[in-house]
XYZ file of C-alpha atoms in Angstrom:
736
model
C -119.324 -35.710 75.979
C -116.264 -36.022 73.755
C -114.943 -32.755 75.153
C -115.099 -34.204 78.667
C -113.013 -37.207 77.569
C -110.475 -34.927 75.885
C -110.262 -32.765 78.995
C -109.739 -35.854 81.123
C -106.975 -37.068 78.792
C -105.058 -33.821 79.226
C -105.248 -34.257 83.008
C -103.442 -37.630 82.812
C -99.673 -38.188 82.601
C -98.620 -38.433 78.915
C -97.656 -42.116 79.071
C -100.942 -43.023 80.756
C -102.977 -41.014 78.224
C -101.059 -42.631 75.354
C -101.691 -46.122 76.740
C -105.385 -45.428 77.122
C -105.558 -44.027 73.585
C -103.897 -47.144 72.153
C -106.219 -49.397 74.122
C -109.249 -47.458 72.913
C -108.060 -47.631 69.309
C -107.617 -51.394 69.594
C -111.087 -51.854 71.036
C -112.651 -49.708 68.318
C -110.869 -51.733 65.631
C -112.086 -54.991 67.165
C -115.624 -53.624 67.359
C -115.557 -52.768 63.660
C -114.383 -56.268 62.762
C -117.214 -57.738 64.815
C -119.662 -55.327 63.205
C -118.758 -56.557 59.720
C -119.193 -60.150 60.853
C -122.609 -59.311 62.336
C -123.776 -57.873 59.024
C -123.000 -61.090 57.136
C -123.877 -63.859 59.613
C -126.774 -64.383 61.980
C -126.303 -62.896 65.424
C -128.838 -65.229 67.026
C -127.451 -68.079 69.145
C -128.628 -71.230 67.369
C -126.490 -73.790 69.193
C -127.220 -72.784 72.783
C -128.772 -74.858 75.574
C -132.312 -76.123 75.163
C -133.540 -75.502 78.698
C -133.339 -73.246 81.734
C -132.758 -74.010 85.403
C -135.541 -73.378 87.932
C -134.573 -71.263 90.937
C -137.795 -70.058 92.554
C -140.327 -71.739 94.767
C -143.144 -69.192 94.960
C -146.845 -69.715 95.558
C -149.857 -67.401 95.502
C -149.734 -67.047 99.277
C -146.334 -65.343 98.955
C -147.868 -62.451 96.996
C -148.798 -59.546 99.300
C -152.428 -58.474 99.213
C -151.467 -54.936 98.147
C -149.867 -56.306 94.970
C -152.708 -58.752 94.257
C -155.150 -55.839 94.432
C -153.502 -53.819 91.646
C -152.262 -56.491 89.251
C -155.593 -57.102 87.455
C -155.714 -53.460 86.346
C -152.011 -53.193 85.496
C -151.870 -56.443 83.574
C -155.033 -55.519 81.725
C -153.138 -52.518 80.393
C -150.166 -54.691 79.423
C -152.498 -57.072 77.575
C -153.655 -54.059 75.561
C -149.994 -53.065 74.964
C -150.405 -49.891 76.983
C -147.406 -48.744 78.991
C -146.519 -45.744 81.159
C -142.956 -44.987 80.078
C -141.059 -42.287 81.949
C -143.883 -39.797 82.051
C -145.663 -40.790 78.843
C -148.881 -41.722 80.619
C -150.630 -44.948 79.610
C -150.176 -45.022 75.849
C -150.555 -47.768 73.294
C -147.200 -48.749 71.805
C -147.659 -50.118 68.311
C -146.550 -49.459 64.755
C -147.757 -46.204 63.218
C -149.046 -44.680 66.472
C -149.024 -40.878 66.549
C -147.082 -39.464 69.495
C -148.270 -36.560 71.623
C -144.830 -34.915 71.431
C -142.457 -33.675 74.116
C -142.771 -29.958 74.863
C -143.611 -29.196 71.231
C -141.167 -31.646 69.675
C -143.064 -34.278 67.696
C -141.916 -36.519 64.864
C -144.331 -38.082 62.342
C -144.957 -41.829 62.585
C -143.563 -44.187 60.000
C -145.990 -46.257 57.971
C -147.065 -49.365 59.850
C -145.974 -52.653 58.278
C -148.546 -55.141 57.051
C -147.939 -57.879 59.591
C -148.447 -61.378 58.200
C -148.332 -64.794 59.802
C -145.377 -65.989 57.736
C -143.152 -63.139 58.879
C -142.620 -61.563 55.476
C -143.098 -58.180 57.160
C -139.844 -58.747 59.067
C -137.820 -58.011 55.904
C -138.192 -54.340 56.824
C -137.258 -54.896 60.459
C -134.213 -57.210 60.500
C -131.135 -57.860 58.358
C -131.164 -60.623 55.761
C -128.693 -62.685 57.801
C -131.138 -62.718 60.752
C -134.340 -63.056 58.736
C -134.703 -66.845 58.878
C -134.452 -67.076 62.670
C -136.625 -63.991 63.138
C -139.325 -65.640 61.021
C -138.972 -68.822 63.057
C -139.475 -66.930 66.308
C -142.406 -64.958 64.910
C -143.948 -68.206 63.769
C -144.071 -69.358 67.418
C -146.335 -66.429 68.361
C -149.914 -67.519 69.107
C -152.589 -65.519 67.321
C -154.382 -63.214 67.744
C -151.549 -60.867 68.609
C -150.477 -57.377 67.440
C -146.754 -56.641 67.430
C -145.274 -53.938 69.677
C -143.012 -51.312 68.116
C -139.891 -51.708 70.267
C -137.843 -49.080 68.381
C -140.000 -46.006 68.926
C -139.781 -43.191 71.447
C -143.507 -43.078 72.028
C -143.286 -39.617 73.607
C -141.689 -37.774 70.672
C -142.585 -40.235 67.885
C -138.995 -40.629 66.679
C -138.135 -44.178 65.621
C -134.725 -45.803 65.391
C -133.820 -48.182 62.576
C -134.277 -51.784 63.719
C -131.872 -52.959 61.017
C -129.135 -50.644 62.239
C -126.157 -52.163 64.040
C -125.939 -50.923 67.621
C -122.528 -49.352 66.903
C -124.001 -47.210 64.127
C -127.030 -45.821 65.951
C -126.921 -42.424 67.648
C -128.925 -40.486 70.197
C -128.875 -37.039 71.777
C -128.738 -35.103 68.489
C -132.426 -34.295 68.027
C -134.494 -32.086 70.347
C -137.202 -33.845 72.308
C -136.008 -37.346 71.393
C -135.330 -39.565 74.400
C -133.563 -42.875 73.869
C -134.434 -43.849 77.438
C -138.082 -44.352 76.450
C -137.604 -47.403 74.173
C -134.864 -48.637 76.520
C -137.310 -48.477 79.421
C -139.922 -50.588 77.625
C -137.268 -53.031 76.398
C -136.150 -53.726 79.959
C -139.363 -55.830 80.001
C -139.909 -55.138 83.687
C -143.627 -55.709 83.274
C -143.103 -59.397 82.401
C -142.629 -60.552 86.029
C -145.905 -58.779 86.818
C -147.676 -60.762 84.080
C -146.137 -63.930 85.518
C -147.338 -63.034 89.016
C -150.837 -62.399 87.650
C -150.776 -65.895 86.152
C -149.844 -67.306 89.569
C -152.749 -65.534 91.271
C -155.231 -66.347 88.490
C -154.245 -70.020 88.772
C -155.098 -69.742 92.481
C -158.574 -68.499 91.593
C -158.123 -64.968 92.901
C -160.921 -62.519 92.201
C -160.607 -59.997 89.374
C -158.127 -61.864 87.187
C -158.628 -63.228 83.696
C -157.998 -66.880 82.901
C -154.394 -67.796 83.816
C -153.616 -68.927 80.272
C -154.187 -65.385 79.010
C -151.276 -64.023 81.072
C -148.973 -66.918 80.189
C -149.772 -66.565 76.482
C -149.192 -62.804 76.542
C -145.838 -63.278 78.257
C -144.846 -65.834 75.652
C -146.005 -63.686 72.736
C -144.352 -60.472 73.915
C -141.084 -62.314 74.578
C -141.092 -63.878 71.117
C -142.147 -60.578 69.537
C -139.176 -58.837 71.110
C -136.699 -61.565 70.184
C -137.953 -61.718 66.584
C -137.738 -57.957 65.970
C -134.598 -57.262 68.033
C -131.866 -59.656 66.864
C -128.751 -59.484 69.028
C -126.712 -56.328 68.416
C -129.261 -54.717 66.090
C -131.648 -51.915 66.901
C -131.783 -49.300 69.629
C -132.275 -51.835 72.417
C -128.760 -53.269 72.141
C -126.964 -49.936 72.420
C -126.626 -49.913 76.211
C -125.270 -53.116 77.857
C -126.800 -51.988 81.148
C -130.300 -52.302 79.724
C -129.390 -55.629 78.115
C -128.464 -56.994 81.547
C -131.628 -55.734 83.227
C -133.778 -57.104 80.386
C -132.480 -60.662 80.494
C -132.749 -60.788 84.282
C -136.442 -59.834 84.000
C -137.118 -62.416 81.275
C -135.466 -65.201 83.276
C -137.176 -64.282 86.537
C -140.561 -64.114 84.780
C -140.067 -67.566 83.253
C -139.270 -68.926 86.703
C -142.348 -67.281 88.216
C -144.525 -68.819 85.510
C -143.028 -72.217 86.256
C -143.966 -71.730 89.911
C -147.529 -71.448 88.652
C -147.146 -74.597 86.514
C -147.358 -72.704 83.246
C -146.565 -75.082 80.374
C -143.657 -74.170 78.109
C -143.028 -75.897 74.817
C -139.473 -76.919 73.933
C -139.200 -74.418 71.086
C -140.019 -71.476 73.339
C -137.701 -72.555 76.127
C -134.876 -73.060 73.626
C -135.527 -69.571 72.260
C -135.263 -68.023 75.728
C -132.172 -70.056 76.617
C -130.543 -68.974 73.359
C -131.484 -65.376 74.108
C -129.884 -65.629 77.551
C -126.669 -66.881 75.954
C -126.745 -64.071 73.384
C -127.384 -61.458 76.070
C -124.500 -62.704 78.230
C -122.093 -62.781 75.290
C -123.090 -59.280 74.208
C -122.560 -57.875 77.699
C -119.194 -59.609 78.069
C -118.109 -58.232 74.712
C -119.173 -54.683 75.599
C -118.585 -54.326 79.323
C -119.060 -50.791 80.642
C -115.826 -51.016 82.568
C -113.013 -48.522 82.810
C -109.964 -48.076 84.976
C -111.650 -45.027 86.504
C -114.424 -45.688 89.024
C -117.239 -47.629 87.398
C -120.937 -46.916 87.909
C -124.373 -48.484 88.125
C -123.977 -49.413 84.454
C -121.193 -51.871 85.246
C -123.163 -53.293 88.174
C -126.043 -53.944 85.741
C -123.593 -55.709 83.402
C -122.538 -57.954 86.295
C -126.144 -58.605 87.339
C -127.131 -59.654 83.822
C -124.173 -62.045 83.576
C -124.943 -63.429 87.046
C -128.571 -64.208 86.176
C -127.605 -65.820 82.885
C -124.994 -67.926 84.675
C -127.354 -69.271 87.339
C -130.367 -69.806 85.056
C -128.517 -71.613 82.257
C -127.242 -75.190 82.748
C -123.719 -75.584 84.074
C -120.934 -75.878 81.506
C -117.490 -74.377 81.006
C -118.930 -71.091 79.746
C -121.559 -70.509 82.426
C -119.167 -71.579 85.200
C -116.690 -68.990 83.920
C -119.470 -66.379 83.794
C -120.512 -67.187 87.361
C -116.944 -66.940 88.594
C -116.384 -63.641 86.787
C -119.670 -62.098 87.968
C -119.108 -63.089 91.596
C -115.546 -61.807 91.634
C -116.452 -58.512 89.985
C -119.527 -58.016 92.154
C -117.462 -58.371 95.323
C -114.918 -55.851 94.095
C -117.488 -53.339 92.857
C -119.480 -53.396 96.090
C -116.342 -52.307 97.906
C -115.429 -49.849 95.145
C -118.818 -48.208 94.584
C -120.181 -48.057 98.143
C -118.622 -46.154 101.021
C -117.871 -47.801 104.355
C -121.265 -46.699 105.728
C -123.024 -48.248 102.712
C -123.776 -45.049 100.801
C -123.151 -45.043 97.057
C -120.361 -42.972 95.527
C -122.425 -41.496 92.651
C -124.016 -38.805 94.806
C -127.646 -39.744 94.120
C -130.194 -41.339 96.441
C -132.082 -42.823 93.494
C -129.002 -44.261 91.806
C -128.070 -45.603 95.243
C -131.365 -47.542 95.221
C -130.671 -48.882 91.731
C -127.096 -49.940 92.518
C -128.186 -51.551 95.786
C -130.943 -53.508 93.997
C -128.570 -54.721 91.299
C -126.122 -55.884 93.964
C -128.654 -57.382 96.354
C -130.497 -59.520 93.803
C -127.178 -60.666 92.339
C -125.848 -61.726 95.746
C -129.111 -63.564 96.385
C -128.816 -65.396 93.044
C -125.249 -66.413 93.897
C -126.070 -67.433 97.458
C -128.931 -69.708 96.439
C -127.166 -71.444 93.536
C -127.226 -75.238 93.687
C -124.563 -77.197 95.526
C -123.328 -78.526 92.191
C -122.887 -74.994 90.809
C -121.057 -73.922 93.932
C -118.686 -76.854 93.684
C -117.941 -75.808 90.106
C -117.610 -72.245 91.296
C -115.060 -73.289 93.920
C -113.023 -75.276 91.376
C -109.748 -73.883 90.061
C -110.165 -75.620 86.697
C -112.326 -72.968 85.031
C -110.956 -71.170 82.036
C -110.327 -67.471 82.239
C -112.484 -65.068 80.271
C -110.628 -62.767 77.904
C -112.462 -59.559 78.796
C -111.786 -56.241 80.408
C -111.189 -56.089 83.333
C -108.679 -58.903 83.888
C -109.836 -61.204 86.650
C -108.123 -61.055 90.003
C -107.336 -57.351 90.290
C -108.334 -57.077 93.936
C -107.092 -58.395 97.230
C -107.776 -61.987 98.233
C -111.377 -62.149 99.444
C -112.634 -63.804 102.583
C -115.418 -66.375 102.363
C -119.111 -66.671 103.069
C -120.575 -70.043 103.976
C -123.516 -71.364 102.006
C -124.961 -74.880 102.059
C -121.802 -76.121 103.731
C -119.587 -74.689 100.985
C -117.262 -71.748 101.250
C -117.676 -69.107 98.518
C -114.885 -66.595 98.029
C -116.501 -63.207 98.483
C -115.214 -60.125 100.342
C -116.638 -59.724 103.829
C -116.399 -55.961 103.281
C -118.718 -56.307 100.274
C -121.410 -57.990 102.357
C -121.027 -55.338 105.045
C -121.418 -52.555 102.491
C -124.464 -54.181 100.941
C -126.122 -54.334 104.337
C -125.127 -50.713 104.849
C -126.631 -49.785 101.488
C -130.019 -51.102 102.600
C -129.633 -49.420 105.981
C -128.956 -46.103 104.242
C -132.313 -46.262 102.480
C -134.035 -46.922 105.799
C -132.122 -44.103 107.484
C -132.497 -41.351 104.913
C -136.095 -42.003 103.851
C -138.942 -39.788 104.982
C -141.793 -41.278 107.043
C -143.661 -41.939 103.762
C -140.806 -44.141 102.449
C -139.448 -41.580 99.978
C -135.896 -40.209 100.239
C -134.916 -36.689 99.224
C -134.045 -36.592 95.522
C -130.355 -35.915 96.026
C -128.556 -35.852 92.667
C -129.932 -37.356 89.472
C -133.049 -39.477 89.241
C -133.781 -41.516 86.113
C -136.309 -43.745 87.952
C -134.119 -46.764 87.210
C -134.843 -50.137 88.807
C -133.573 -53.680 88.352
C -137.020 -55.187 88.878
C -140.465 -53.634 89.307
C -141.998 -56.583 91.104
C -144.349 -54.615 93.327
C -145.345 -51.138 92.062
C -146.255 -48.610 94.747
C -149.345 -47.279 93.040
C -150.920 -43.868 93.462
C -153.594 -42.263 91.274
C -153.415 -39.385 88.820
C -156.104 -36.706 88.708
C -158.003 -38.720 86.098
C -157.798 -41.878 88.209
C -155.113 -43.669 86.169
C -152.617 -45.800 88.108
C -149.220 -44.170 88.650
C -146.191 -45.972 89.988
C -144.717 -43.960 92.868
C -141.116 -44.212 91.713
C -139.818 -42.393 94.792
C -141.042 -45.064 97.231
C -137.933 -47.064 98.188
C -139.446 -49.377 100.800
C -139.312 -52.452 98.539
C -135.514 -52.417 98.760
C -135.631 -52.457 102.566
C -138.046 -55.391 102.383
C -135.742 -57.240 99.976
C -132.781 -56.625 102.269
C -134.594 -58.124 105.224
C -134.861 -61.398 103.282
C -131.093 -61.483 102.724
C -129.782 -60.546 106.180
C -130.683 -62.454 109.325
C -131.083 -59.535 111.758
C -129.484 -56.291 112.823
C -129.695 -53.137 110.753
C -132.350 -54.305 108.304
C -135.766 -54.563 109.912
C -137.762 -57.580 108.780
C -140.624 -56.734 106.449
C -142.553 -59.064 104.159
C -144.941 -56.364 102.959
C -143.346 -56.248 99.509
C -143.077 -59.033 96.931
C -139.344 -58.336 96.628
C -138.964 -59.983 100.053
C -140.420 -63.282 98.845
C -138.417 -63.268 95.606
C -135.087 -62.607 97.331
C -135.865 -65.224 99.980
C -136.591 -67.793 97.294
C -133.523 -66.869 95.223
C -131.451 -67.372 98.390
C -133.045 -70.816 98.856
C -133.917 -69.794 102.409
C -130.352 -68.924 103.381
C -129.443 -65.637 105.056
C -126.270 -63.696 105.595
C -125.138 -62.839 109.103
C -125.706 -59.192 109.947
C -122.781 -57.161 111.254
C -124.789 -54.017 111.898
C -124.146 -50.567 110.458
C -123.770 -47.457 112.570
C -124.998 -44.268 110.890
C -125.687 -42.101 113.963
C -122.676 -40.327 115.406
C -121.987 -38.053 118.333
C -122.365 -34.303 118.148
C -119.778 -32.765 115.803
C -118.513 -29.253 116.457
C -119.277 -29.750 120.158
C -117.484 -26.549 121.183
C -118.790 -24.506 118.275
C -120.825 -21.445 119.232
C -123.817 -21.836 116.927
C -125.503 -18.716 118.246
C -122.513 -16.531 117.379
C -122.761 -17.630 113.733
C -126.468 -16.808 113.648
C -125.710 -13.332 114.947
C -122.924 -12.923 112.373
C -125.393 -13.744 109.583
C -128.039 -11.411 111.002
C -125.465 -8.607 111.075
C -124.727 -8.897 107.347
C -126.090 -6.260 104.931
C -129.754 -6.790 104.134
C -129.127 -8.021 100.585
C -126.605 -10.612 101.806
C -128.818 -12.555 104.178
C -132.072 -14.466 104.355
C -134.084 -15.838 107.284
C -137.099 -18.118 106.987
C -139.153 -19.961 109.580
C -141.066 -23.148 108.721
C -144.108 -24.114 110.779
C -143.777 -27.709 112.047
C -146.502 -27.827 114.667
C -146.019 -30.597 117.160
C -142.270 -30.928 116.487
C -140.260 -31.876 119.569
C -136.525 -31.723 118.725
C -135.545 -34.267 121.395
C -137.669 -36.895 119.630
C -135.648 -36.722 116.411
C -132.900 -39.256 115.719
C -129.838 -38.174 113.782
C -128.258 -40.086 110.885
C -124.982 -38.940 109.375
C -123.625 -40.113 106.002
C -120.382 -38.162 105.775
C -118.981 -39.761 102.625
C -122.263 -39.321 100.778
C -122.721 -35.828 102.216
C -126.140 -36.092 103.831
C -127.192 -35.249 107.393
C -130.653 -36.379 108.485
C -132.937 -35.635 111.438
C -135.873 -38.075 111.603
C -138.971 -38.613 113.678
C -142.284 -40.436 113.300
C -143.809 -37.515 111.372
C -140.843 -35.244 110.678
C -137.846 -35.384 108.365
C -135.158 -32.764 107.837
C -132.090 -33.346 105.663
C -129.060 -31.163 105.008
C -126.793 -31.698 101.986
C -123.103 -31.101 102.717
C -120.636 -33.061 100.598
C -116.910 -32.601 100.081
C -115.817 -33.045 96.476
C -112.043 -33.199 96.862
C -110.460 -36.540 96.069
C -113.376 -37.905 94.045
C -111.824 -39.472 90.946
C -114.793 -39.393 88.565
C -116.829 -36.968 86.500
C -119.513 -36.402 89.160
C -121.994 -37.022 86.370
C -125.001 -37.650 88.621
C -124.254 -34.903 91.167
C -126.141 -31.612 91.278
C -124.973 -28.171 92.382
C -126.940 -28.643 95.599
C -124.461 -28.173 98.434
C -126.147 -26.821 101.588
C -129.629 -27.595 100.198
C -132.279 -28.876 102.613
C -135.427 -30.999 102.549
C -138.176 -30.551 105.140
C -141.082 -33.000 105.452
C -143.717 -32.856 108.194
C -146.953 -34.725 108.808
C -147.128 -36.170 105.299
C -146.257 -33.021 103.349
C -143.061 -31.772 101.712
C -142.418 -28.189 102.828
C -139.066 -27.914 101.026
C -137.925 -30.580 98.594
C -135.252 -31.218 96.017
C -137.067 -30.799 92.674
C -135.606 -33.907 90.983
C -134.096 -34.142 87.504
C -136.957 -34.152 84.951
C -135.041 -35.107 81.762
C -131.543 -35.772 80.476
C -130.544 -35.528 76.796
C -133.894 -34.628 75.117
C -133.945 -31.102 76.571
C -130.480 -29.993 77.654
C -131.743 -26.632 78.902
C -134.022 -28.410 81.361
C -131.231 -30.856 82.191
C -128.892 -28.058 83.170
C -131.565 -26.114 85.063
C -132.576 -29.032 87.265
C -129.006 -29.835 88.275
C -128.042 -26.177 88.870
C -128.039 -24.173 92.090
C -130.963 -22.136 90.692
C -133.254 -25.154 91.137
C -132.148 -25.804 94.726
C -132.767 -23.860 97.926
C -129.100 -22.997 98.567
C -127.075 -19.966 99.740
C -124.891 -18.482 96.985
C -123.797 -14.935 96.127
C -125.615 -13.579 93.089
C -123.742 -14.496 89.887
C -121.622 -17.240 91.491
C -121.977 -20.995 91.234
C -120.290 -23.894 92.969
C -120.130 -26.080 89.853
C -119.780 -25.951 86.083
C -121.570 -28.375 83.749
C -118.988 -29.846 81.370
C -121.330 -32.243 79.543
C -124.732 -33.845 80.169
C -123.054 -36.275 82.571
C -119.990 -34.411 83.796
C -119.572 -31.556 86.272
C -116.611 -29.743 87.761
C -117.006 -28.341 91.261
C -115.426 -25.031 92.237
C -116.355 -24.678 95.909
C -115.856 -26.778 99.024
C -118.472 -27.404 101.695
C -117.686 -28.066 105.335
C -119.957 -29.085 108.195
C -119.033 -26.983 111.230
C -121.822 -28.146 113.540
C -124.267 -31.050 113.600
C -126.015 -31.717 116.859
C -129.156 -31.429 118.936
C -129.723 -27.791 117.969
C -129.513 -28.381 114.234
C -126.832 -27.913 111.606
C -124.381 -25.350 110.310
C -122.097 -25.447 107.265
C -119.972 -23.241 105.066
C -119.377 -23.191 101.328
C -116.105 -21.638 100.176
C -115.535 -20.616 96.569
C -112.419 -19.066 95.100
C -113.507 -15.528 95.945
C -116.766 -15.970 97.817
C -118.338 -17.631 100.864
C -121.775 -18.882 101.802
C -123.189 -19.919 105.173
C -126.294 -21.784 106.235
C -127.585 -22.407 109.753
C -130.493 -24.780 110.357
C -132.089 -24.398 113.806
C -134.487 -27.112 114.952
C -136.739 -25.708 117.656
C -140.034 -26.572 119.299
C -142.657 -26.445 116.567
C -140.486 -24.918 113.895
C -137.319 -25.016 111.776
C -135.452 -21.771 111.173
C -133.096 -21.327 108.195
C -130.517 -18.517 108.154
C -128.419 -17.888 105.039
C -125.626 -15.453 104.403
C -122.908 -14.771 101.854
C -119.920 -12.589 101.016
C -119.811 -10.722 98.744
C -123.481 -9.864 98.405
C -126.148 -9.877 97.317
C -127.530 -13.360 98.067
C -128.812 -15.114 94.943
C -132.540 -15.240 94.269
C -134.248 -18.508 95.135
C -136.600 -19.272 92.264
C -138.759 -22.291 93.090
C -139.197 -24.730 90.213
C -141.891 -27.290 89.610
C -141.328 -30.664 91.205
C -140.403 -33.628 89.011
C -141.383 -36.758 90.942
C -139.770 -39.141 88.463
C -137.847 -39.120 85.214
C -139.904 -37.429 82.485
C -142.626 -36.395 84.932
C -143.584 -32.875 85.903
C -146.033 -31.863 88.633
C -147.778 -28.553 89.309
C -146.208 -28.315 92.773
C -143.303 -25.927 93.505
C -140.434 -27.300 95.533
C -141.251 -25.012 98.456
C -144.672 -24.873 100.153
C -144.900 -21.134 100.803
C -147.961 -21.432 103.033
C -145.843 -23.130 105.725
C -143.034 -20.571 105.511
C -142.802 -17.286 107.409
C -140.380 -14.840 105.824
C -138.468 -13.053 108.550
C -135.997 -11.530 106.138
C -135.721 -12.415 102.447
C -135.566 -9.368 100.200
C -134.824 -11.475 97.127
C -136.976 -14.579 97.609
C -138.104 -15.172 94.027
C -141.214 -16.445 92.357
C -141.811 -19.874 90.896
C -140.191 -20.521 87.516
C -141.932 -22.527 84.759
């Protein structure tokens, strides 16, 4: 990754590069000063507020029946400290547990500590400066309870040092070790589910344990985490994004428990309020901001600050946080989403994450109390001394809420509505989008898992089902693009966060007229068919019952996705232009001119996903390469070069030359080569014609589908039984 930064520095003007280098040096020096202070003084917030603000008004009747049906089983697993973490399967996460290993990479467990009631065991887990408060928090835990090991990658068995300062810890150096695994658990996204189970148990719903069991487990796990993860120490403080998502889940879960009249003692509430203050301060001190385009990480920073600001009592600090978060959120919505609502990072799954982070944050802002909004509208707040400086953007327009005007860009609201509309427009009939670009299965909240079953009957969260976001959006916007749907719990939560208020829909148009109207599509098909045998390919996919006139067309030009949709049929065509994109393209894949075909509940051709990032770089590079995608390329040529695990440079330009009622056609032009693809949508079938110069056409080697980060299926990404090969001399076999 360092090489990518160095390469970027050489691309900048000398005075700009020098300024950035000086700024970086200053920030590193300040970080080291803060690190020394952290080693000698407690990093816990001991003088924070003693209470939290209630925001939700939720009852058991607001919980959809589909969620109520699965929570007893899921929460039973959480009570047993079993978690399914990014493909781990349901495993117990505790000290000294032996890991199964990741593709042969397994690290031995460390000796389990002898956990005692007085907290003497914490000497091994926290620094001496934090020991007293850690013991205090551990002393609030109600027995019986077994501590969770929050520092371990339960898949490989590797464990990070809980006493290590977050600036000193490393990842990505050891094979098979995935830092995302402990980060995923430490997002604590299961806590709102425990809180919802308490709400339903209190209502006497069948299948649940006593409500106090869920409330006690929530309290114990929260205290366990806070006691063994002092601010800025351990693996779970390395990434400010995860810090923001974690505190939002803790605060929302507390509010859900309050809706169910769960009793909280003053000591526990003070501990959570202090943790919220510590989380907000850590994020503000380590913002993932840069002058280059930001990413979902910075949106998560903003979301965490927003939730801390609205759940902590009003004072000079939290008013400043609220002002900062609102201002930055408005700017980033405009910066990170295109005019049609699609996200700039080139990934449908990161689009979902960024849209969730933005939508829940807007809802939290919209439903803030009148008193908070008056403070928010005041000019007397002090300015935060953080990067970026406040007030970089143009003067925003206002949205009206509870009779008060809140400065927020109208364009930001329009793009947020468009972001939800994109998910509705590019999802298959089963609610799953094509896996364009990277997929790390990231969410802000997991309020309502879309459960399926594994072969052994274990519950599996369908991480590709994006319908909950559409449901949440329908609670925020009054009409228009977002169809109303209360089938997901996200709808009720957003509606309650908004305090019943809704934003006025402006509508988002994603369907456009035929492009390339005068283009002779048939002449291109004949040109391809006239190429030498090794330079062309023709396949026909059986879509019985398909009537082309019944398909609607959705075009997302900036994102680079063209979609044909019907009640049972979905066809997408990837065609994105890379010129002018001022970022590393870190979540893009070499997938230009790739297609997805879905018909009558089955994927016939599908993007294979991402599988893993840093633990196995060979797999990382395979799954983002052209070899893993059904694309037309000359043998030995590629359209992109991987610079680092999260940086790519693209060497070829795609251009849509026809998109209309007959299908789609596009070209891909490299420095010394060309590729063509024609997609013909006909009665009962889809025909794909590929060609290239020079030849031969590269082998298509189907790979196994990854349906979520860390997961691998036995299915190839092309269903050969639905495909008739008219001409494909080099159609390969499935790779491992």
